[in-house]
Coordinates of C-alpha atoms in Angstrom, one line a residue:
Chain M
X21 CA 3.9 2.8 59.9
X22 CA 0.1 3.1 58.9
X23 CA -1.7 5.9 58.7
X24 CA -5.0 7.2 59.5
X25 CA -6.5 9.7 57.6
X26 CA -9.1 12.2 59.6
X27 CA -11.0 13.8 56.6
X28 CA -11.1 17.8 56.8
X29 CA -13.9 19.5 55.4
X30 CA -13.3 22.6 57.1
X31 CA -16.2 22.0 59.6
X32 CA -15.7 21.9 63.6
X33 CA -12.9 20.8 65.7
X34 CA -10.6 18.2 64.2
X35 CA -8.2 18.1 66.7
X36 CA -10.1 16.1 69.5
X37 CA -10.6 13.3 66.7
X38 CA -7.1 13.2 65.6
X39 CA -5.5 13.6 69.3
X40 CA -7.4 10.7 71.3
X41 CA -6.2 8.4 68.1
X42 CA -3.2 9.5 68.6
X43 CA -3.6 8.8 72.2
X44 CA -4.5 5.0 71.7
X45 CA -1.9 4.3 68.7
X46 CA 1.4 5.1 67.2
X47 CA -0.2 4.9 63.4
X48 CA 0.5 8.8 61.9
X49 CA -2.5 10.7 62.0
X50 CA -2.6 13.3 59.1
X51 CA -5.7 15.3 59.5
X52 CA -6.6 16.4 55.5
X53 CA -8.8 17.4 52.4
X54 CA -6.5 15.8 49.9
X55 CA -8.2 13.2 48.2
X56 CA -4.9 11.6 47.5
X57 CA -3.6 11.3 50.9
X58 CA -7.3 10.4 52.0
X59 CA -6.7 7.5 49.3
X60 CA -3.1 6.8 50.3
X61 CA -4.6 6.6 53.9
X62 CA -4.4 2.9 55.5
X63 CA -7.6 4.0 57.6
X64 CA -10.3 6.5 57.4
X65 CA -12.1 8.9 60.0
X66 CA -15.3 11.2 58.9
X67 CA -15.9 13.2 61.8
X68 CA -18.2 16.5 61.6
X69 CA -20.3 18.8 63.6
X70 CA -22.6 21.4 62.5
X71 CA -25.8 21.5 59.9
X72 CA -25.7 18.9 57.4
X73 CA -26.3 21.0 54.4
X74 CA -22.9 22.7 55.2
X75 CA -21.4 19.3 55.5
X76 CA -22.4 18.0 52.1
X77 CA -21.4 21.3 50.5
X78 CA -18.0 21.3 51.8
X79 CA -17.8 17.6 51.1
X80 CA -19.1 18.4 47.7
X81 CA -16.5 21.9 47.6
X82 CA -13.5 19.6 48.5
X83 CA -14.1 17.0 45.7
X84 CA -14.6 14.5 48.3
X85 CA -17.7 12.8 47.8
X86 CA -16.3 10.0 45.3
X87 CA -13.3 9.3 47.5
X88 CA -15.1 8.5 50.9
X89 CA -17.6 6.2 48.8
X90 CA -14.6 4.4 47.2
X91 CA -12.2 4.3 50.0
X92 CA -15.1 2.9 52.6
X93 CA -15.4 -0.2 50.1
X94 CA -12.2 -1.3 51.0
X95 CA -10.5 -0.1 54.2
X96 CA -11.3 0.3 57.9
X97 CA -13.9 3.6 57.8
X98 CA -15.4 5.5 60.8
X99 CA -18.0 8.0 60.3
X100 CA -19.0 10.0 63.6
X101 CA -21.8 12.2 64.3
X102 CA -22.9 14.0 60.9
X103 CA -20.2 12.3 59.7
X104 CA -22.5 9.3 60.5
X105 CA -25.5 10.9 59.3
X106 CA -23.6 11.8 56.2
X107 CA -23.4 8.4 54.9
X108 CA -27.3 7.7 54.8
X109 CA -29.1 8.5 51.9
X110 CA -31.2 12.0 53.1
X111 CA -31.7 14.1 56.2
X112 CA -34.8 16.6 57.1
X113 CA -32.3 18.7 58.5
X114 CA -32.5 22.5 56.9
X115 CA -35.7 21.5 54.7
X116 CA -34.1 17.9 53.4
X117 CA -30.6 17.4 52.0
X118 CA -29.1 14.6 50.0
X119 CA -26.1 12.6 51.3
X120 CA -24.1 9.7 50.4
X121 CA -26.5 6.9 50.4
X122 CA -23.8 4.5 51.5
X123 CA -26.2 2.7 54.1
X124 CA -30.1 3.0 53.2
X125 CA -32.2 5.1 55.6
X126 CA -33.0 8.5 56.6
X127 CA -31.9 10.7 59.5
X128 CA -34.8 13.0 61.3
X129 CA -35.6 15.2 63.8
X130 CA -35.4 14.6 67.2
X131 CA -38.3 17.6 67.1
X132 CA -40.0 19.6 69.8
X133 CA -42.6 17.4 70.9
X134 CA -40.5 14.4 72.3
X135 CA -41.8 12.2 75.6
X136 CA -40.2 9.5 77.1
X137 CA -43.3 8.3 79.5
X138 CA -44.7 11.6 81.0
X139 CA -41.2 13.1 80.8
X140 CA -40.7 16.1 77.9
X141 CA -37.3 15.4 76.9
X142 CA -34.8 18.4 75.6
X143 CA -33.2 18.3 72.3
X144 CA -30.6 18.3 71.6
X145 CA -30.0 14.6 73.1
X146 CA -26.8 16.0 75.0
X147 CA -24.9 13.8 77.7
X148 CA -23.8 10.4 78.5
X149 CA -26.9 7.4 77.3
X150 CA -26.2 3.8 77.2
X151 CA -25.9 1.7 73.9
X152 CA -27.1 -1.7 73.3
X153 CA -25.0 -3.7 71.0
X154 CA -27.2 -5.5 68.0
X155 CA -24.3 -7.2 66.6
X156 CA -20.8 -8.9 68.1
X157 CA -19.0 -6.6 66.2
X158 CA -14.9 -6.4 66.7
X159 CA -15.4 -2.6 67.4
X160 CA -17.1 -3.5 70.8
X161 CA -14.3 -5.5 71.8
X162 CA -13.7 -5.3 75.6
X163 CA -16.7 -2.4 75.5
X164 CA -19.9 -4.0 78.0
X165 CA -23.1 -3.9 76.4
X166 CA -25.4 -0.7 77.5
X167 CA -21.9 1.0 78.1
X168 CA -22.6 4.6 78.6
X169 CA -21.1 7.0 75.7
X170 CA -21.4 10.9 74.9
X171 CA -24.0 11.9 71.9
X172 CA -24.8 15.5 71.3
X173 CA -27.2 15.9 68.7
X174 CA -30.2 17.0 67.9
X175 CA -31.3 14.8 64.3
X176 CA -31.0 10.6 64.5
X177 CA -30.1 7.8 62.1
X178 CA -34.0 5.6 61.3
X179 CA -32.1 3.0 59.4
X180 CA -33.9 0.6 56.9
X181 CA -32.0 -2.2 57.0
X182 CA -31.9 -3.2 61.1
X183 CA -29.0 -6.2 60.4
X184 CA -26.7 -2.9 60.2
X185 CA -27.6 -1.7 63.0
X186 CA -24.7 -2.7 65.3
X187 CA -26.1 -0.6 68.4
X188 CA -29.2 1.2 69.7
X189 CA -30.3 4.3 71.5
X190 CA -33.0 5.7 73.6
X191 CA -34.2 8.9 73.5
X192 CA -37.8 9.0 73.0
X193 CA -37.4 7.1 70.2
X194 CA -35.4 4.3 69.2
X195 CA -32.6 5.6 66.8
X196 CA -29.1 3.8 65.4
X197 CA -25.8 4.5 67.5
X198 CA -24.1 2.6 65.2
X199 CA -24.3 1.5 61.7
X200 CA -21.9 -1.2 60.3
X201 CA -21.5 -2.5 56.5
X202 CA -18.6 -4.3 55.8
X203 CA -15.5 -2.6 56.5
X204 CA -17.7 0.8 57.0
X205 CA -18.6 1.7 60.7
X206 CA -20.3 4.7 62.1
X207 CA -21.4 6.1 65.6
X208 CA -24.0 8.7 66.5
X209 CA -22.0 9.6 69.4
X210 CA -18.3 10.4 69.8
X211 CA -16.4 8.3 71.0
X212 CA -13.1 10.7 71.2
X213 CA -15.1 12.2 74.0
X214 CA -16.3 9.3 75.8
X215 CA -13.5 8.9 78.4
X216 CA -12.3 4.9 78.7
X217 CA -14.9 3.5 76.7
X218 CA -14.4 5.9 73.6
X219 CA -10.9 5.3 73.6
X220 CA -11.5 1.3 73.5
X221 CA -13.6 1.8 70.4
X222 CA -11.0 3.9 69.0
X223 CA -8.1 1.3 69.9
X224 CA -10.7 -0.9 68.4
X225 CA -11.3 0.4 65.2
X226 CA -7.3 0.9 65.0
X227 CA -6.8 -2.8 65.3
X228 CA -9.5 -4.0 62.8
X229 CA -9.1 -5.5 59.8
X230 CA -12.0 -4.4 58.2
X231 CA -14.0 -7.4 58.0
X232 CA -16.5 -9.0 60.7
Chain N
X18 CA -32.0 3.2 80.1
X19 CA -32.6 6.9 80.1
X20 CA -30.1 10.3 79.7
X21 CA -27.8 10.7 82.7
X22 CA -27.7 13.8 84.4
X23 CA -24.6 15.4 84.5
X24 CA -22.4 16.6 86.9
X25 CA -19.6 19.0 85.5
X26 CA -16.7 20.7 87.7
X27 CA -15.7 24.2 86.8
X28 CA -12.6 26.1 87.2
X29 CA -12.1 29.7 87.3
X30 CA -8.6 29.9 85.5
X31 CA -6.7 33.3 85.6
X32 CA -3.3 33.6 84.0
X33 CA -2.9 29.9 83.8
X34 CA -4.2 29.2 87.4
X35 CA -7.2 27.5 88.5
X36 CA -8.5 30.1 91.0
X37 CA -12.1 29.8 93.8
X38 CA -12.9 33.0 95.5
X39 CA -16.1 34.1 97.3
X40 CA -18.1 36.5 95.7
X41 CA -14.9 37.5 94.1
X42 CA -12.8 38.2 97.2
X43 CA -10.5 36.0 99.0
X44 CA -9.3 34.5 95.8
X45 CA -7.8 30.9 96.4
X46 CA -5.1 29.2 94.4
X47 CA -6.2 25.6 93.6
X48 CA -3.3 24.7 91.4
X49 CA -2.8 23.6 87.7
X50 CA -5.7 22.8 85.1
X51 CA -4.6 20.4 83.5
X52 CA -3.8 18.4 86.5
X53 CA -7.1 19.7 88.2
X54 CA -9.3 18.4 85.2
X55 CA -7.2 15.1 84.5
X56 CA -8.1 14.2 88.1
X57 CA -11.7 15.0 87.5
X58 CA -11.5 13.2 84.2
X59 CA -10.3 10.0 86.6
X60 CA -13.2 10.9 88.6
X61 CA -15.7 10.2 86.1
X62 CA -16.8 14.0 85.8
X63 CA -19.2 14.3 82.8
X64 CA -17.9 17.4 81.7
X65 CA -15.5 19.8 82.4
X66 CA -16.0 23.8 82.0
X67 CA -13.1 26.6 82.1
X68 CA -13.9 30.2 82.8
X69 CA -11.6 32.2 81.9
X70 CA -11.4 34.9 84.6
X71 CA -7.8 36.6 83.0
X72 CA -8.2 40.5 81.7
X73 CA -5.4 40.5 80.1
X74 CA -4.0 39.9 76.5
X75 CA -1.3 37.2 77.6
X76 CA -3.8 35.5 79.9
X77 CA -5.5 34.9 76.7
X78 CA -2.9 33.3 75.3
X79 CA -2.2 31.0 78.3
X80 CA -5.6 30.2 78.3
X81 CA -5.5 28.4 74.9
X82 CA -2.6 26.5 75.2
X83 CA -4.4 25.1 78.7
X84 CA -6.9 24.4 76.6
X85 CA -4.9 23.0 74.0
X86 CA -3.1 20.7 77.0
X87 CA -6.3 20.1 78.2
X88 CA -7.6 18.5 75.4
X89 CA -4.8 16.3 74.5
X90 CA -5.2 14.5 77.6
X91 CA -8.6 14.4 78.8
X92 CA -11.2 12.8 76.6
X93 CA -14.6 14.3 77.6
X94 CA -16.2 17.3 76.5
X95 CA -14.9 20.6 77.4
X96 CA -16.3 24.2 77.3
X97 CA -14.4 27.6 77.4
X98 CA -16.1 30.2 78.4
X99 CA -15.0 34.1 79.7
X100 CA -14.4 36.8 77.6
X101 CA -15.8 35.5 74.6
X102 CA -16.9 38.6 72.0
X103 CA -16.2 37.6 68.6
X104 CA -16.9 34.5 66.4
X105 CA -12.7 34.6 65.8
X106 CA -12.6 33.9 69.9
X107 CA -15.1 31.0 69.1
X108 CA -13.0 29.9 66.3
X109 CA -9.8 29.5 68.6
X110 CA -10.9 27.9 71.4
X111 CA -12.6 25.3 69.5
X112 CA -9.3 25.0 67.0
X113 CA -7.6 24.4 70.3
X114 CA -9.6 21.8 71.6
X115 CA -12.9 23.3 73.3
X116 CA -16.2 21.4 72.2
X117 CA -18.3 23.9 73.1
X118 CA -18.0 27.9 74.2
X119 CA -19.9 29.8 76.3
X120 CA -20.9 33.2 75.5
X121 CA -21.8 35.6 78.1
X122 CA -21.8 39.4 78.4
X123 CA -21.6 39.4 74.2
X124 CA -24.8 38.0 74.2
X125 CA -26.7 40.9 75.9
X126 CA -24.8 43.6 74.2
X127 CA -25.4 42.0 70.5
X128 CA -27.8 38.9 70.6
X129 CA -27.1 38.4 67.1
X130 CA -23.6 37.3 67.6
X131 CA -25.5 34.1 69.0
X132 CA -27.2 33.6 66.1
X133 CA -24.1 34.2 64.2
X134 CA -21.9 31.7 65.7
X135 CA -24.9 29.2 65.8
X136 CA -25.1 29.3 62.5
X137 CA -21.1 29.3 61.7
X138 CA -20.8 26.5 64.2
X139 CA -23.8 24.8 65.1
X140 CA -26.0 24.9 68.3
X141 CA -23.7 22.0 70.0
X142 CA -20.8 24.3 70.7
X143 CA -23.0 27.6 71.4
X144 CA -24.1 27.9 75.3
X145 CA -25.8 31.2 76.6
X146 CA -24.4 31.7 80.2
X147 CA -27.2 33.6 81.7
X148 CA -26.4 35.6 85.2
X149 CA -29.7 36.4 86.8
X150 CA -30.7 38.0 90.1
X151 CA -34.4 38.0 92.0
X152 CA -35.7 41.2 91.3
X153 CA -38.9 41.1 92.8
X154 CA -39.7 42.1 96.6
X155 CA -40.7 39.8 99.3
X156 CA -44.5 38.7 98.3
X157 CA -44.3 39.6 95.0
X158 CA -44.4 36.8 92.3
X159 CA -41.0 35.9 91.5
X160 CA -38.7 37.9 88.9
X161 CA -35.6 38.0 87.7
X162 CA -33.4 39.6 85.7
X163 CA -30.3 39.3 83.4
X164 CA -27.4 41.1 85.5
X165 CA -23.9 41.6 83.8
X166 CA -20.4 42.7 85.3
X167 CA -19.9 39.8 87.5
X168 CA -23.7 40.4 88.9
X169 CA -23.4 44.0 89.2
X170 CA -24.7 45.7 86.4
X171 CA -29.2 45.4 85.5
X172 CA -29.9 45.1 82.5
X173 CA -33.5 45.4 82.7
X174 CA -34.0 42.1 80.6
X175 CA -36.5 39.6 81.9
X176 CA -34.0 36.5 83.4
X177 CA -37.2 33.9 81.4
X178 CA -37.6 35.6 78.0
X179 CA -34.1 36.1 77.4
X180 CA -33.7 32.4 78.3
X181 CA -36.2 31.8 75.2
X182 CA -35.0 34.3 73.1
X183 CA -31.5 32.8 73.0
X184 CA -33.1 29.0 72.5
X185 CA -34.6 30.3 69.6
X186 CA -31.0 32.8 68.6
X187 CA -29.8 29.2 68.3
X188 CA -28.1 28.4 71.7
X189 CA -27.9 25.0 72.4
X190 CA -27.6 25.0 76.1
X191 CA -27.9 27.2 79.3
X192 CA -25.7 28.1 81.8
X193 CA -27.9 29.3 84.3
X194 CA -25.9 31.2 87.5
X195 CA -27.6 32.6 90.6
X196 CA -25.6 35.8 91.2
X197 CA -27.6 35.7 94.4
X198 CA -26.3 32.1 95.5
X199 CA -22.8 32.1 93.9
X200 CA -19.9 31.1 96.1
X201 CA -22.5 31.6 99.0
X202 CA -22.4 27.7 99.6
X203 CA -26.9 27.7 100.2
X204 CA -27.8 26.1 96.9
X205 CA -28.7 26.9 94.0
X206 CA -31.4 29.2 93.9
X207 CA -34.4 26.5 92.8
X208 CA -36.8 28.9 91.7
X209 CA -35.4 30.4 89.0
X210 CA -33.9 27.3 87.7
X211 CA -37.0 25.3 87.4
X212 CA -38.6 28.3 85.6
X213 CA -35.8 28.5 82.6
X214 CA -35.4 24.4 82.9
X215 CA -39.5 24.4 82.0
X216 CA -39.9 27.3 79.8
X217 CA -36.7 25.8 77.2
X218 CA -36.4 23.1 75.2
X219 CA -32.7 23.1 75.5
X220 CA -30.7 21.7 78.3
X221 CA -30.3 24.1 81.4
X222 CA -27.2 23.8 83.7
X223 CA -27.8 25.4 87.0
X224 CA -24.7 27.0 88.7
X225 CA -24.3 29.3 91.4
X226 CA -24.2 28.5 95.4
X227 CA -23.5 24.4 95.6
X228 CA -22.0 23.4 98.9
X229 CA -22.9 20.5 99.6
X230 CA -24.4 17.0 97.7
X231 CA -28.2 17.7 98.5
X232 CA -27.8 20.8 97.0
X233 CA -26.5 19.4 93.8
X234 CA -29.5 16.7 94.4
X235 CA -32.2 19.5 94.7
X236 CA -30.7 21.4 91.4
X237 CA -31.9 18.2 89.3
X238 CA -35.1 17.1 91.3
X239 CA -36.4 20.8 92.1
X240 CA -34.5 22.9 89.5
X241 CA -35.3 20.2 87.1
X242 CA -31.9 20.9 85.7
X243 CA -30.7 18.8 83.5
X244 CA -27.3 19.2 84.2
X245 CA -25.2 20.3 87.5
X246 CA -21.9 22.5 87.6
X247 CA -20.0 23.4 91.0
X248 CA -16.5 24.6 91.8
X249 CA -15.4 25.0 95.5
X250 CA -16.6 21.8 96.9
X251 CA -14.5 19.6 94.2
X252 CA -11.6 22.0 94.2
X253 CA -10.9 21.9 97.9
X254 CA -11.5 18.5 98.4
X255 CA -14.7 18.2 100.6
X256 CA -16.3 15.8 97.9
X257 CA -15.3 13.7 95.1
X258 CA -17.0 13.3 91.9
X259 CA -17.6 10.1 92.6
X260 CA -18.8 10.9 96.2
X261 CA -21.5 13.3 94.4
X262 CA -22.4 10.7 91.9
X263 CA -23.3 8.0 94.8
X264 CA -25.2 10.8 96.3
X265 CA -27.4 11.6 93.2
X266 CA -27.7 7.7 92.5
X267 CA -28.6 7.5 96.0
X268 CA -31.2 9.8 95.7
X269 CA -32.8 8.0 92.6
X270 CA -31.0 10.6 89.5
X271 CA -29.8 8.6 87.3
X272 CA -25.9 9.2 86.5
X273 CA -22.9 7.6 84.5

């Protein structure tokens, strides 16, 4: 039977992550800090929530910042939400913070002062906004193109390199819903809350070999 | 391709029960949770929100493995809200599934405890629900203010400022109730949402007096709320979610 691993760094709710794959497969889902069942792990799943700074420390706390650079090399890897943002190289987010550098880019503010035409639009970006898919990636399988999905955040992904962008987003600005590298995938919004569609990528990402 | 606006049902759950009274008398039973929100789910609601209307200890209880249920089978966001006084109460509902929690009564006894669970658990799972009343007399310029007890009890706080305050405490989204409107079935009352909508940069849900599709039409194009929440006319079967969303759609909001 294969496993996923969900990684734990003791920030935010785990269990909506680890239930809706649970919902679309029959792999075991062990939700964990151990870097050797993380390692052990046929798949891999960085959710998170919260302030990055917090992230990076627990990630950091944990021992677990080798592990997800090593074990994204080589297996099926999902980052989603900060765990998305995680993986770039830096955010602004409480005064600028360091993080993985796995795909090269920055993640900023969404700020105070942001217009789409005459409209002042909140922050953070919270609801349901369509994606455009950049690449024909196997995660989009059976997914439409400008499918709606649920984002709730209030920093973005500006990513350097736009052949890894695998979708967009609109809000105010243009910003990366989805990052893909290899066998490394990541989504600003999360999909384990996006009804039908969410569950497709999940399925998705279950089913994938890890190359594209 | 813009943000949708959102439409999310609620139910008033007591002891396990998903419960619609008027003005908090004449208390119907509209069934099970679960089933309630899985239909809503099938609907294509954006969201779904629990209060939690139980008193006691063991409705607490009940109430977290619904939630728990809940969120094993219905894959869009959820918020908990009702009763919710310490950042261990915040820490439960989300360990059982909530994504975000809305903190009422706590609020205006110890605003800090917003900034506090901000801060433990980011602005994404933090709503202030905010239950204001028109103060002002016929003529005046319009007032309201923050009323607590199930709309019963002033506070004296200005219903704007505190809206602000809490943005800047840390909340990431308001739940804005008429305690003039609610379960009155008139619509929501527009003035005061437009005036926390355009005073915030967060996200403003109106709540509080829907009964019928224009209403919920007038929330977002008058209230400029960004977001929608009703009870009775979903629960008892006068209008679909879908129903609503062809409504909204029809009336140029743009929706999932």
């Amino acid at each position: 039977m294969q496993t996923i691993a969900v990684i734990d760094y003791g920030m935010g709710n785990l269990h909506s992550v680890g239930k809706a794959l649970e919902h679309v497969s029959s792999a075991r889902v062990q939700i964990t800090s151990d870097p050797q069942v993380i390692r052990d792990a046929d798949r891999i799943v960085l959710p998170g929530v919260g302030a990055i700074r917090d992230c990076m420390a627990e990630m950091a706390r944990h021992q677990l910042l080798d592990v997800i650079r090593e074990v994204s090399n080589d297996r099926p890897f999902l980052g989603i939400c900060v765990g998305m943002q995680a993986l770039l190289d830096s955010s602004e987010e409480n005064g600028g913070v360091d993080c993985l550098g796995l795909f090269p880019g920055r993640v900023r503010a969404f700020g105070p002062t942001l217009y789409q035409g005459e409209q002042h639009l909140k922050v953070p970006h919270m609801g349901w906004n369509t994606v455009e898919q950049r690449l024909p990636h196997p995660l989009w399988h059976n997914i439409a193109d400008h499918t709606r999905f649920y984002f709730v955040h209030s920093y973005y992904v500006e990513a350097d390199n736009s052949r890894q962008v695998a979708g967009s987003c609109q809000y105010g600005v243009e910003f990366a819903a989805a990052l893909a590298d290899g066998a490394r995938f990541a989504v600003q919004f999360h999909p384990e809350k996006s009804h039908t569609h969410g569950l497709q990528l999940l399925q998705n990402f279950v089913a994938w070999d890890g190359r594209w | 391709m813009t943000l949708a606006k959102r439409i999310i049902p609620c139910l008033d759950v007591e002891n396990g029960r998903v419960v619609k009274g008027v003005k908090f008398e004449n208390i119907r039973d509209a069934g099970d949770p679960v089933e309630i929100a899985r239909r809503y789910n099938e609907q294509g609601a954006d969201e779904i929100t629990f209060l939690d209307i139980t008193a006691t200890l063991e409705g607490r209880d009940t109430m977290l493995q619904t939630v728990e249920r809940m969120a094993s089978q219905v894959f869009i966001p959820l918020t908990v809200g009702g009763g919710v006084r310490t950042v261990n109460d915040i820490r439960n509902l989300l360990n059982a599934g909530a994504d975000k929690v809305s903190i009422n009564s706590a609020a205006v006894f110890t605003p800090e405890f917003v900034q506090e669970a901000a801060q433990h658990f980011g602005s994404q799972s933090i709503i202030v629900a905010i239950d204001a009343k028109q103060v002002s007399a016929v003529g005046e310029p319009p007032r309201w203010e923050i009323f607590t007890h199930g709309g019963r009890k002033p506070t004296g706080i200005d219903a704007i400022e505190w809206a602000k305050k809490m943005e800047s405490f840390g909340a990431g989204e308001i739940l804005l109730t008429s305690m003039d409107q609610d379960g009155m079935k008139n619509g929501f009352d527009l003035g005061v949402t437009r005036a926390v909508s355009e005073a915030v940069n967060i996200p403003v849900i109106a709540s509080g007096g829907v009964g019928n599709l224009q209403h919920l039409a007038d929330g977002i194009l008058l209230g400029k709320a960004d977001a929608v929440l009703a009870a009775s006319i979903f629960h008892f079967g006068e209008y679909t979610i879908q129903e609503a969303k062809a409504y909204l759609a029809s009336q140029g909001i743009v929706v999932r």
